[in-house]
Coordinates of C-alpha atoms in Angstrom, one line a residue:
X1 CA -0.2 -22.0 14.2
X2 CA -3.2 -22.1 12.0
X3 CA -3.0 -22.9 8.1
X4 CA -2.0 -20.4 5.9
X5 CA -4.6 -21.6 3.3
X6 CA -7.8 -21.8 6.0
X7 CA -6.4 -18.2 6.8
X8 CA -6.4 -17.2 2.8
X9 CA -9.8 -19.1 2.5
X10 CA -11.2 -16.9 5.6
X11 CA -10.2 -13.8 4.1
X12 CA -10.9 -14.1 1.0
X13 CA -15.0 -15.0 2.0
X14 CA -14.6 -11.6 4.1
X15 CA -13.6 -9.7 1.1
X16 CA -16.3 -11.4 -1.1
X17 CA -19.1 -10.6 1.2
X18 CA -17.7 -6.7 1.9
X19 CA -17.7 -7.8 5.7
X20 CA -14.5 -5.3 6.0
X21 CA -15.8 -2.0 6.2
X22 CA -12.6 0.9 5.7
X23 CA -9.8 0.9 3.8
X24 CA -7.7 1.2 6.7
X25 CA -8.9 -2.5 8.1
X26 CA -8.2 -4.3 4.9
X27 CA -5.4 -2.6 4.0
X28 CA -4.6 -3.6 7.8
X29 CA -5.8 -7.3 7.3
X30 CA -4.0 -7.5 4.5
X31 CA -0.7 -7.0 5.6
X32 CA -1.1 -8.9 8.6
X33 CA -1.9 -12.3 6.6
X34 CA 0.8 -11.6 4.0
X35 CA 3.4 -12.1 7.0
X36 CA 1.8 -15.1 7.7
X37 CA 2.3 -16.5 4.5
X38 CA 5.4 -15.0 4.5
X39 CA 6.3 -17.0 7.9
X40 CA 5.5 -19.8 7.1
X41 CA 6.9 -20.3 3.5
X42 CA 9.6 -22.6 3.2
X43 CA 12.7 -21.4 1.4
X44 CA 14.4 -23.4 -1.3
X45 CA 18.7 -23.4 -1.1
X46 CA 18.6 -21.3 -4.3
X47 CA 16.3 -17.9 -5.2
X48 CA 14.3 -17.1 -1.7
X49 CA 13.7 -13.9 -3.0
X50 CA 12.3 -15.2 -5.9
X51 CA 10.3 -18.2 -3.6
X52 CA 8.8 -15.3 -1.3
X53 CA 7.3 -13.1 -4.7
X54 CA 5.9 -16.3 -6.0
X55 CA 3.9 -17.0 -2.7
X56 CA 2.4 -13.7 -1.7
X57 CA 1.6 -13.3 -5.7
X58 CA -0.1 -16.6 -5.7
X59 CA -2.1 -15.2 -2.5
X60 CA -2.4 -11.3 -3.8
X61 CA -3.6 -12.4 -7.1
X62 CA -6.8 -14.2 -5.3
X63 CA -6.9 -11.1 -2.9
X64 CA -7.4 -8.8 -5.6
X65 CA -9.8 -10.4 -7.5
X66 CA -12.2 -11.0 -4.4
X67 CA -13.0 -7.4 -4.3
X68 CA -11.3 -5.5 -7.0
X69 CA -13.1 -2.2 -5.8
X70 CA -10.9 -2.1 -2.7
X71 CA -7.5 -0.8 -4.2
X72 CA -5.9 -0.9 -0.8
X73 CA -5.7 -4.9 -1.1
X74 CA -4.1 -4.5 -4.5
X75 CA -1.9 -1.7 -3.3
X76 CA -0.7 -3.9 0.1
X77 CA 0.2 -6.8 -1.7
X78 CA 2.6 -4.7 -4.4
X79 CA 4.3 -3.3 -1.2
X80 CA 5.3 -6.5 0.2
X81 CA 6.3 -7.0 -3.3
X82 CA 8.8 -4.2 -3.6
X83 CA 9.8 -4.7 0.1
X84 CA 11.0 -8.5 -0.3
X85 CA 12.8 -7.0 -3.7
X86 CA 14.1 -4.4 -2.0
X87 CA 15.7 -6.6 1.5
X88 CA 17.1 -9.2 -1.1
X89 CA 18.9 -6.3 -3.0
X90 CA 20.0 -4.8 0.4
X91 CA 21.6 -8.6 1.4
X92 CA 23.0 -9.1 -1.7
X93 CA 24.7 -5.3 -1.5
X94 CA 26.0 -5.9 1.7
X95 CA 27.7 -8.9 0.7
X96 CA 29.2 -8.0 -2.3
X97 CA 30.6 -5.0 0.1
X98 CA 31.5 -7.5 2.6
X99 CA 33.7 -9.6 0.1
X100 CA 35.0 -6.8 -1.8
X101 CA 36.1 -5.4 1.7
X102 CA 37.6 -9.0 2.9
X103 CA 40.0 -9.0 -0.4
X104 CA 41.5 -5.8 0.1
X105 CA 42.0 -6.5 3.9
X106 CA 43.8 -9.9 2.8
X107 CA 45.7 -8.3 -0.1
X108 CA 46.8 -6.0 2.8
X109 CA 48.1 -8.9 5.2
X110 CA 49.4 -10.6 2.0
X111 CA 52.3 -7.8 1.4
X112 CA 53.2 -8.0 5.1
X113 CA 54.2 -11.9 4.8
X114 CA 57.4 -12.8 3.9
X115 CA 57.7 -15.9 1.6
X116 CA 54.5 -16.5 1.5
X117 CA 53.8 -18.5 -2.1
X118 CA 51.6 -16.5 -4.6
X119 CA 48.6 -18.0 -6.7
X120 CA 49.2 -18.3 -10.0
X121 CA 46.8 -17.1 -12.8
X122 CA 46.6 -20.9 -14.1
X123 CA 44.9 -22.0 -10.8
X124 CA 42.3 -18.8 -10.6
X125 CA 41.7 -20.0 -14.2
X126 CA 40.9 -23.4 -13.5
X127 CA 38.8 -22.5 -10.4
X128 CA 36.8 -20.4 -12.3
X129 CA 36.0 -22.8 -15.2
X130 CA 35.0 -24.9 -12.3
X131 CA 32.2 -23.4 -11.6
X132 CA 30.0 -20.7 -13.5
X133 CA 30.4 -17.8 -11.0
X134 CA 33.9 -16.1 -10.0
X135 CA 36.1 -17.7 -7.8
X136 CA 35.2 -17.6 -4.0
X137 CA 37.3 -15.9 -1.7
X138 CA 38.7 -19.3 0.0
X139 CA 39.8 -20.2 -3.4
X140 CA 41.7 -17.3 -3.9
X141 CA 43.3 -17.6 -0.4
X142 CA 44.1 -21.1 -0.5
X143 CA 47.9 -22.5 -0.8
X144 CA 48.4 -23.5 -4.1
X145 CA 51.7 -25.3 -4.2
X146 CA 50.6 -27.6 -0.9
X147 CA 47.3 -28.6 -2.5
X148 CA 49.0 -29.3 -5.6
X149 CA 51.3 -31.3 -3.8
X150 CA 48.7 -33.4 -1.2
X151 CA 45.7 -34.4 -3.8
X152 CA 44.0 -35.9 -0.7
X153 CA 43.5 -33.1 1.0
X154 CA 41.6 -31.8 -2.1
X155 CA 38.5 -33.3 -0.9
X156 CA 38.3 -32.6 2.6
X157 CA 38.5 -29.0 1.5
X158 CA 36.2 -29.4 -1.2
X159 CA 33.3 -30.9 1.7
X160 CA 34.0 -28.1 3.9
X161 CA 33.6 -25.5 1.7
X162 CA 30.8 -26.8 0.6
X163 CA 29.4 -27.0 4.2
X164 CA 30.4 -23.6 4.5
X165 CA 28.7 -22.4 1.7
X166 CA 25.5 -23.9 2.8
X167 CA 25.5 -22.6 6.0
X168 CA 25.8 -19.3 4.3
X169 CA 22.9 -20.4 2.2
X170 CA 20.7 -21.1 5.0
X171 CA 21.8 -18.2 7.3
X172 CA 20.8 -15.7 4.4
X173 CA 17.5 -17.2 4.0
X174 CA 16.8 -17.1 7.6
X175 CA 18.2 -13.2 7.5
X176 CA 15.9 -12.6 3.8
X177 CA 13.3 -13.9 5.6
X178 CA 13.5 -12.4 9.0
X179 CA 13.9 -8.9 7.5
X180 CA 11.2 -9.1 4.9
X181 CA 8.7 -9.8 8.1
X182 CA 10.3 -7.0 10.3
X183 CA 9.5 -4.5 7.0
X184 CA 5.6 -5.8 7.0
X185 CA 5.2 -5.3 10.5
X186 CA 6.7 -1.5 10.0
X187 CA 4.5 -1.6 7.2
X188 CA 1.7 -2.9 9.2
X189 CA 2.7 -0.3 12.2
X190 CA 2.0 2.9 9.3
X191 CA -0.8 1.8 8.5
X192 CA -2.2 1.8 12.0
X193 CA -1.0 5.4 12.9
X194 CA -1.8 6.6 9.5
X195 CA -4.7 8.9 11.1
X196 CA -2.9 10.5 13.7
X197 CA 0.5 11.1 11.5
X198 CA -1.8 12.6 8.6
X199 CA -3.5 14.8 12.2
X200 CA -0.2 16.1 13.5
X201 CA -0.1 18.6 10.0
X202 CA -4.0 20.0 10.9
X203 CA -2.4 23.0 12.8
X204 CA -0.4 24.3 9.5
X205 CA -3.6 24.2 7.4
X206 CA -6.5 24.7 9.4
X207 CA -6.5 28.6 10.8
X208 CA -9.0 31.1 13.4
X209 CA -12.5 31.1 12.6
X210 CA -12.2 29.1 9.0
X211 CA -15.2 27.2 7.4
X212 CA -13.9 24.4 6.4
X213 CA -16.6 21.8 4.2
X214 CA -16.4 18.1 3.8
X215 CA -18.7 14.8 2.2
X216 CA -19.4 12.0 4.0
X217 CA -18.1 10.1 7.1
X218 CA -14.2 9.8 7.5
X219 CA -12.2 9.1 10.2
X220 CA -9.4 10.4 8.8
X221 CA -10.8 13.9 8.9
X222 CA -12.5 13.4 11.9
X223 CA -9.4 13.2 13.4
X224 CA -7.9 16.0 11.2
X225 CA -10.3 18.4 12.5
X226 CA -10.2 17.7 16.0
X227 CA -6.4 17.5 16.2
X228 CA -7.0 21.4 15.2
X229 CA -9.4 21.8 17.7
X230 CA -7.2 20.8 20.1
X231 CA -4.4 23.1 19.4
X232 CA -6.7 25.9 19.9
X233 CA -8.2 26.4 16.6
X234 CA -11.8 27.6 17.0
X235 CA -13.6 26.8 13.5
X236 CA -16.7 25.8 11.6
X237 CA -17.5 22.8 9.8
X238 CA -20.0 22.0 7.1
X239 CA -21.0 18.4 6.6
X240 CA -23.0 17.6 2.9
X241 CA -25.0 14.1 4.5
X242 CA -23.5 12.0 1.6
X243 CA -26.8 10.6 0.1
X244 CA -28.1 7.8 -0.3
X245 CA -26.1 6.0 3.1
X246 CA -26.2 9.7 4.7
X247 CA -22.6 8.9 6.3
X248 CA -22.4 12.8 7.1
X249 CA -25.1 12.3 10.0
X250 CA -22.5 9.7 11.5
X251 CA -19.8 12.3 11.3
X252 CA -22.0 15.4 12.2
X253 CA -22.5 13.2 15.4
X254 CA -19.3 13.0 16.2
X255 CA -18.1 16.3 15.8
X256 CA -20.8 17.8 17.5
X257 CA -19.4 15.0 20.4
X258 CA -16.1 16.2 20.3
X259 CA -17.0 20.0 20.9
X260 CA -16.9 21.3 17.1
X261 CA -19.0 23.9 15.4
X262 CA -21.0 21.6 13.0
X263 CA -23.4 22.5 10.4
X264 CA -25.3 20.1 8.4
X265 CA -25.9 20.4 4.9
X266 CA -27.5 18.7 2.1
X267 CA -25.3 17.3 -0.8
X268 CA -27.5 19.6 -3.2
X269 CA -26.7 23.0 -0.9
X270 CA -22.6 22.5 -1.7
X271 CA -22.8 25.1 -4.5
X272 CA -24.8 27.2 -2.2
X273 CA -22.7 26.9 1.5
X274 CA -19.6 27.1 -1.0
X275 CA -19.3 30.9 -1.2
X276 CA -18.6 30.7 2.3
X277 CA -15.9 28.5 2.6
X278 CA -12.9 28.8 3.6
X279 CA -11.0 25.1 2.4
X280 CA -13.2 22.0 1.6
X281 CA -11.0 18.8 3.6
X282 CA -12.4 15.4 2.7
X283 CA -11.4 11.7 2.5
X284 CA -10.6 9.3 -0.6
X285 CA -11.0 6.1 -1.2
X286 CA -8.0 5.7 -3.4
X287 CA -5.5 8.0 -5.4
X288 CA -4.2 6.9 -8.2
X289 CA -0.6 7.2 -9.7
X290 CA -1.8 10.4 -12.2
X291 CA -2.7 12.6 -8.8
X292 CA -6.5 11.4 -9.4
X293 CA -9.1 10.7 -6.6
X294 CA -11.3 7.7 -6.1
X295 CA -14.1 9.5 -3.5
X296 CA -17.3 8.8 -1.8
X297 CA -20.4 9.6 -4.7
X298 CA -21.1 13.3 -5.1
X299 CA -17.4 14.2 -4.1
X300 CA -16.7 15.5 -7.7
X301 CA -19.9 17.3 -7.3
X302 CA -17.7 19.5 -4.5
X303 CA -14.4 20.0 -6.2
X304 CA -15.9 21.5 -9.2
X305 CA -17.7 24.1 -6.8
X306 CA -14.4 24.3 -5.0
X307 CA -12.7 25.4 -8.1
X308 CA -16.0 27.9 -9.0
X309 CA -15.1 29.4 -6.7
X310 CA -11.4 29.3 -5.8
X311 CA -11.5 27.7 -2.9
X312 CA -8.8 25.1 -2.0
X313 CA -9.9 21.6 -2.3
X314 CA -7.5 19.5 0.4
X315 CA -7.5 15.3 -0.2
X316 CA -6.0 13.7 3.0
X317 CA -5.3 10.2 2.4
X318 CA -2.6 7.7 3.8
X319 CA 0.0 5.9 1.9
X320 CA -1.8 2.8 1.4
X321 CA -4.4 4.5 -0.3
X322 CA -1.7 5.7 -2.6
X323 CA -2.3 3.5 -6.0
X324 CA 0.7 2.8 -8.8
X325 CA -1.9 2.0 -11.4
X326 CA -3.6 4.8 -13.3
X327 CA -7.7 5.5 -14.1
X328 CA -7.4 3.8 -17.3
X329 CA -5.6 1.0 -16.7
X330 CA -7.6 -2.4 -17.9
X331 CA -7.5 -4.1 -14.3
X332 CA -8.4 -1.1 -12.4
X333 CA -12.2 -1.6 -11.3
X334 CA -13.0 2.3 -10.8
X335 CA -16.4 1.9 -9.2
X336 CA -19.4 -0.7 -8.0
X337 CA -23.4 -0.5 -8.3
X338 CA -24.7 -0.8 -4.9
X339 CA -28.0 -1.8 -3.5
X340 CA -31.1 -0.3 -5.2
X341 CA -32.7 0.0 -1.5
X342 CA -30.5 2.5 -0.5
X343 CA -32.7 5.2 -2.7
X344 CA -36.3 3.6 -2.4
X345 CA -38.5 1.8 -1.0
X346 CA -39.2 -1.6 -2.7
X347 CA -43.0 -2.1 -0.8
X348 CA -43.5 1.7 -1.9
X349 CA -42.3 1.3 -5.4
X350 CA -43.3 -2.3 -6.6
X351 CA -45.9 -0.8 -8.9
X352 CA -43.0 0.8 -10.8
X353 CA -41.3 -2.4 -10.8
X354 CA -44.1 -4.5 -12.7
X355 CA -43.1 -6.6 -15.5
X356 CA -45.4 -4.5 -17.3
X357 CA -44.5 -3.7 -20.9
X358 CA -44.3 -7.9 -21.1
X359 CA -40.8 -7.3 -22.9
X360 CA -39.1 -8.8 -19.8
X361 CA -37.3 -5.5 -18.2
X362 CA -39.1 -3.5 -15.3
X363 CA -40.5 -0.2 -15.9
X364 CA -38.0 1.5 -13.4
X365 CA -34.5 1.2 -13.4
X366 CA -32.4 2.0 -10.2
X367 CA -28.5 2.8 -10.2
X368 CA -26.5 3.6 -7.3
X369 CA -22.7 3.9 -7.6
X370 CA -20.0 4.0 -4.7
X371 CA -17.7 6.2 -5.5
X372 CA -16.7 9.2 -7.9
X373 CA -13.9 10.1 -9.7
X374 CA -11.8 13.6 -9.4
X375 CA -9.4 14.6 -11.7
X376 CA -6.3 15.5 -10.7
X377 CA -6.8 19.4 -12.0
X378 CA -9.9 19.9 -9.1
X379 CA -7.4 18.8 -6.4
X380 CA -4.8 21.8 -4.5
X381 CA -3.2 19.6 -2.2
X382 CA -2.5 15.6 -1.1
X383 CA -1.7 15.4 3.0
X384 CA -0.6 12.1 3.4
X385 CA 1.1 11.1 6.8
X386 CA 4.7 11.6 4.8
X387 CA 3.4 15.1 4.6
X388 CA 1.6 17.3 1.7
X389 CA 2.1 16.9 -1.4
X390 CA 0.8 18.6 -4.7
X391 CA -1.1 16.4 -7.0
X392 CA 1.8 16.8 -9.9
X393 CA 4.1 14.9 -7.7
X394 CA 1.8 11.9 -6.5
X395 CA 3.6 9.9 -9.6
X396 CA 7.1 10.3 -7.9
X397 CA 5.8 9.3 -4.2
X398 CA 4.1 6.3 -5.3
X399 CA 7.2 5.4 -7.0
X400 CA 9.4 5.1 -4.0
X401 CA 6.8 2.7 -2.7
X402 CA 6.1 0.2 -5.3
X403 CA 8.5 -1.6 -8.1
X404 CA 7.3 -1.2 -12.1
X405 CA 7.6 -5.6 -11.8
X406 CA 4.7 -5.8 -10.1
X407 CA 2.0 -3.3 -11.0
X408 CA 0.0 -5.9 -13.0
X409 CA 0.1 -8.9 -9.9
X410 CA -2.1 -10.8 -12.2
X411 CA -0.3 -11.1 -15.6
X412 CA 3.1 -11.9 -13.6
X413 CA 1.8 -14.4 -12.3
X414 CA -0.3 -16.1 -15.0
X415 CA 3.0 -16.0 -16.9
X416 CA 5.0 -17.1 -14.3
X417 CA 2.8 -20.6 -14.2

């Protein structure tokens, strides 16, 4: 089995040098070497919930900070989080239900015996300043009078209960353990269907002979739109290119492949083509816990024509997009410059890029951000593969998958140290 850190290591060089492209594959990635390090973490005889958070925050915390842009890292690594919280609380339930159901079972079987000698309060009271938790069901159960009256005994007892209660140390871990990685491979298994769980709902919103518009390449709606087409739906599709990396052309390409209606459009013609829309259907990068949408450039550009003109404005997204931090939140990075030579020419342009006022700054300055930001007011509707959702109840979702200890991976752990 390779080493959990030469796996880390590996990872983290692939997140440094954007060598993942999708937030599906990192989210993906991810997962996958979290239950690694999950695997092969070993488990002390006290706190293996509290082991297991340490470890993967350790890990997440260096994850994060590769590439802070990619949310979906950040987002994976709280939902192991919550999930190893969440089995630990589930063991420690069940066993409190299991003792609680033992006792009244034995205090059953104890009124059917005859002459059977009863433990007196002095004893529970010693037992339990004996130790600082409540005394164990064996205690409670044991024979007071012949224990009392053979001290020798005393320690036999005392080593096999203590080899009991090891064993139940060790079989709990194994069980914490086992369950957490059964949970990340569900997790893991979402993640990969996401796309055609999020397709199965295109029937109930796409209808006959609708435009629908959309920015960019996405395989998310690629999918979307083709699981309509094949239930029958006959439709058309407008695709904005998504300047400067024109990822529209990719997914013009392969619609056209697949048999749909495409039109392609310029990112400038939106507020034009928008008039005859029926429902715009795009992609997001992330969506954070206020209902907001971290998009492809130019996709705020669309939902404020959407909303000129009353047309519904449909985010489909999975749930490891789905963020628990919100826009303004210190640690969330919102957005990233990329190269300058995705808009020009450098040979064409190096005139303009002349040292030439002598002040030390060129002439012409180039900016190209990744991604834009929607607010949740522009957006009519979240399909996510639990279903759709409206943007006001985004907060409660992300709730159910994510625990309020572990929002801020960094801070707990810094403090932890």
């Amino acid at each position: 089995m390779p080493d959990t850190q030469a796996l880390v290591n590996d990872f983290l060089n692939k997140l440094k040098k954007r060598k993942i492209e999708g937030s599906q594959a990192t989210a993906r990635q991810t997962a996958e070497l979290l239950r690694s390090v999950i695997s092969q973490q070993r488990m002390p005889y006290t706190n293996q919930a509290g082991a297991l958070i340490d470890a993967v925050k350790a890990v997440g915390e260096q994850l994060i900070a590769a590439n802070p842009v990619e949310l979906a890292v950040g987002n994976i690594v709280r939902r192991v989080l919550h999930i190893i919280r969440e089995e630990d609380l589930s063991l420690t339930t069940a066993a409190i239900g299991g003792l609680n159901l033992s006792a009244v079972s034995d205090d059953e079987n104890d009124d059917d015996r005859d002459g059977d000698s009863t433990l007196s309060a002095a004893a529970v009271a010693a037992a339990a300043r004996s130790t600082l938790r409540p005394p164990s069901l064996q205690t409670l159960l044991e024979d007071t009078p012949v224990s009392a009256a053979v001290p020798q005994t005393s320690s036999s007892g005392g080593d096999s209960e203590g080899k009991s209660k090891s064993a139940d140390k060790s079989s709990r871990s194994r069980k914490l353990k086992h369950d957490v990685i059964e949970a990340v491979n569900e997790l893991i298994q979402d993640i990969v269907t996401c796309h055609e769980q999020i397709a199965e709902q295109a029937v109930e919103h796409i209808h006959q002979n609708e435009v629908i518009l959309t920015l960019g390449s996405s395989r998310t709606v690629l999918e979307f739109l083709f699981a309509a087409k094949e239930k029958k739906r006959s439709f058309r599709v407008f695709v904005a290119e998504g300047a400067p990396r024109y990822q529209g052309h990719l997914l013009a390409k392969e619609l056209v492949a697949r048999g749909l209606q495409t039109t392609l459009i310029t990112d400038s013609a939106v507020f034009a083509m928008i008039s005859r829309v029926n429902m715009v259907i795009v992609g997001a990068h992330a969506v954070m816990a206020n209902g907001g949408v971290i998009a492809p450039v130019g996709m705020n550009l669309v939902a404020l024509a959407a909303q000129k003109h009353a047309v519904p404005f449909v985010v489909l997204a999975g749930s490891h997009k789905l963020c628990p931090l919100y826009p303004h939140n210190p640690e969330v990075l919102l957005n990233e410059l990329r190269s300058p030579s995705e808009l020009l020419d450098f040979g064409e342009f190096s005139d303009c890029m002349d040292f030439g006022s002598g002040s030390g700054s060129p002439l012409l300055h180039v900016v190209n951000p990744a991604f834009d930001y929607v607010p949740p007011k522009l957006v009519s509707l979240f399909i996510t593969d639990t279903g759709g959702h409206n943007p006001s109840y985004m907060y409660r979702l992300i709730a159910d998958y994510y625990s309020a200890d572990d929002l801020v991976v960094q801070r707990r752990a810094t403090a932890g140290n």
